[in-house]
Coordinates of C-alpha atoms in Angstrom, one line a residue:
X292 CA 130.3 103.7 27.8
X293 CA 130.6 106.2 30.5
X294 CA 127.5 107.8 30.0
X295 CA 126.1 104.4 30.1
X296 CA 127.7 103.4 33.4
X297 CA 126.4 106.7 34.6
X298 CA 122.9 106.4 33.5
X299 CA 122.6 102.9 35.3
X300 CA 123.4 104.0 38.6
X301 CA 121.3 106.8 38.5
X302 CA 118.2 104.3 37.7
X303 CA 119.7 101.7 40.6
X304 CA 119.8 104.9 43.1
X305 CA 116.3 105.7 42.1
X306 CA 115.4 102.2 42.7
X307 CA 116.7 102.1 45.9
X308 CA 115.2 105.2 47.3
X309 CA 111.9 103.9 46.7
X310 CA 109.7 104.6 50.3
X311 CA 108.7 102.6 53.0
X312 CA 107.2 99.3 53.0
X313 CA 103.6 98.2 53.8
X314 CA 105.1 96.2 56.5
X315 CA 107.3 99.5 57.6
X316 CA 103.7 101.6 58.0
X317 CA 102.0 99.0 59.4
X318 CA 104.1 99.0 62.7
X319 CA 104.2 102.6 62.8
X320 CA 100.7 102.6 62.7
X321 CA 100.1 100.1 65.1
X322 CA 102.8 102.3 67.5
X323 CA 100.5 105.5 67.2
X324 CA 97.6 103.8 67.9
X325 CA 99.3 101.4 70.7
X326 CA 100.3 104.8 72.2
X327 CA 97.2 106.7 72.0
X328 CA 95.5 104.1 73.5
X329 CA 97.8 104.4 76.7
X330 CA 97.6 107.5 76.5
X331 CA 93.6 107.5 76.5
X332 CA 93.8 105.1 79.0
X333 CA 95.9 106.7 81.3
X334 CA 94.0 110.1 81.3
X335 CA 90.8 108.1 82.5
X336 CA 92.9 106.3 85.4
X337 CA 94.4 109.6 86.5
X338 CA 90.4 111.2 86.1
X339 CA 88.9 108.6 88.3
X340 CA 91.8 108.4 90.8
X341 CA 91.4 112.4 91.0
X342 CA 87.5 112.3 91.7
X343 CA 88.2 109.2 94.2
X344 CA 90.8 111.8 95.8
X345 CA 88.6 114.4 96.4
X346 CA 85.6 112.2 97.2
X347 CA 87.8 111.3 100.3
X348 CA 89.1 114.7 101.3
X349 CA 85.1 115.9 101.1
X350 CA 84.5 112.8 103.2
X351 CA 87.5 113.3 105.9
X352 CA 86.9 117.0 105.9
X353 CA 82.7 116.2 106.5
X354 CA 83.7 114.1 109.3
X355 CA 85.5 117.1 110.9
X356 CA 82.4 118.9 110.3
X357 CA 80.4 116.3 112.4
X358 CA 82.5 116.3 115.1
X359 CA 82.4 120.0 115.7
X360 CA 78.9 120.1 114.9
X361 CA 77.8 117.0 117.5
X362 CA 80.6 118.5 120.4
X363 CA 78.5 121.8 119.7
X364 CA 75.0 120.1 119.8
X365 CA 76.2 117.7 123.4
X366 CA 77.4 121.6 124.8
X367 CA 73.7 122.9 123.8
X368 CA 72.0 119.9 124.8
X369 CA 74.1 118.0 127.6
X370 CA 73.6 118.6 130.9
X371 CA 74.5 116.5 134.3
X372 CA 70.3 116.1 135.2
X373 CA 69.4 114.8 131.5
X374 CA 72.7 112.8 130.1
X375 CA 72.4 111.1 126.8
X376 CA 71.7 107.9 125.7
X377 CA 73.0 105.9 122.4
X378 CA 70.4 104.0 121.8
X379 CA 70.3 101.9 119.0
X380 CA 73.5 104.0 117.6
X381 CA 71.3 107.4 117.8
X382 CA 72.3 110.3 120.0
X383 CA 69.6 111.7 122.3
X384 CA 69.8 114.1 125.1
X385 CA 67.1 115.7 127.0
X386 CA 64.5 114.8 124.1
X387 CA 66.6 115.9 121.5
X388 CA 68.1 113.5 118.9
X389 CA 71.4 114.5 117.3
X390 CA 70.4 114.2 113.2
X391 CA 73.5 114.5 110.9
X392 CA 73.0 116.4 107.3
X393 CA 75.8 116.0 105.3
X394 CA 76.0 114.8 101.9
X395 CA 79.4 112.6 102.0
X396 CA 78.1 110.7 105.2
X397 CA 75.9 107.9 104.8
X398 CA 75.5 107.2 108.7
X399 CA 76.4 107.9 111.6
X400 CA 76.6 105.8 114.7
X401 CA 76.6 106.7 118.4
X402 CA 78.0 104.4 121.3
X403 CA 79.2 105.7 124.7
X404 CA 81.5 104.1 127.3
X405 CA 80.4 102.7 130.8
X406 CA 81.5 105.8 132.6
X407 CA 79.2 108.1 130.1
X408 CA 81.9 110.6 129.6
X409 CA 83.5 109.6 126.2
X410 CA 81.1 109.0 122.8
X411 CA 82.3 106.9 120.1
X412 CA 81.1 108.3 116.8
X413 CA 81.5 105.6 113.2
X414 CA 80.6 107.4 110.3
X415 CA 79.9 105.4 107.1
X416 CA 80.4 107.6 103.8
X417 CA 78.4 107.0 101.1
X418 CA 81.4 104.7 99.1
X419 CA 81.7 102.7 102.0
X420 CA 84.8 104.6 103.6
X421 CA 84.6 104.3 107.4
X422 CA 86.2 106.7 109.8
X423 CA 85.3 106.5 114.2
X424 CA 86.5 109.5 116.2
X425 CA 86.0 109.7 119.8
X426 CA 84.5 112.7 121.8
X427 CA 84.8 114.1 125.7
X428 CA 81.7 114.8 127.3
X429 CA 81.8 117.2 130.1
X430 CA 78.2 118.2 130.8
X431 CA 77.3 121.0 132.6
X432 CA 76.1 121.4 136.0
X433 CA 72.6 123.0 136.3
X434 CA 69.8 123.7 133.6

């Protein structure tokens, strides 16, 4: 009788330990692939915030560029007989027109105060971010 007590709880323990339900591997599969998803998803975010980053520090630091490079050309160009106008947003001197060439700048955009000694420069990139920076003309005296 012993045996027999024995033998049945050997079968209800086998019983018992018989796996996981359908219902058990379904939510562990929808978990894994709820979780690679995010995963997936967040990569991409963090990929296009990264080339949006350094879209804008190429931008900034072209805009750097162009003011060096137009305070360079107004020293070469600039003097207290010719001036320079801003006509229509472009930046003459002498018969010389200032033309940008950098990749991250759409446009660029010339205006000048009444007194002629300050030019207001709007650059335009080419995703739409805007940055103005201002610039102190002293000409020279002679030619």
């Amino acid at each position: 009788m012993n045996e027999r007590k024995t033998a049945e709880k050997r079968i209800k323990r086998g019983k018992d330990k018989r796996g996981f339900t359908l219902a058990e591997l379904c939510v562990v599969l929808f978990l894994i692939v709820l979780l690679s998803t995010m995963t997936v998803t967040f990569s991409e975010l963090v990929g296009n915030r990264s080339k949006d980053l350094q879209n804008e520090y190429v931008f900034m630091e072209q805009c750097s560029l162009l003011k060096n490079d137009v305070t360079d050309w107004i020293c070469d160009n600039i003097t207290a007989e010719t001036g320079f106008t801003t006509d229509g947003g472009v930046l003459s001197a002498g018969g010389y027109t200032y033309i940008q060439s950098f990749s991250e700048i759409r446009e660029a955009v010339f205006s000048a105060n009444n007194g002629g000694d300050l030019i207001k420069c709007t650059v335009t990139g080419v995703n739409g971010n805007e940055r103005t920076f201002v610039i102190a003309v002293r000409t020279a005296v002679g030619g």
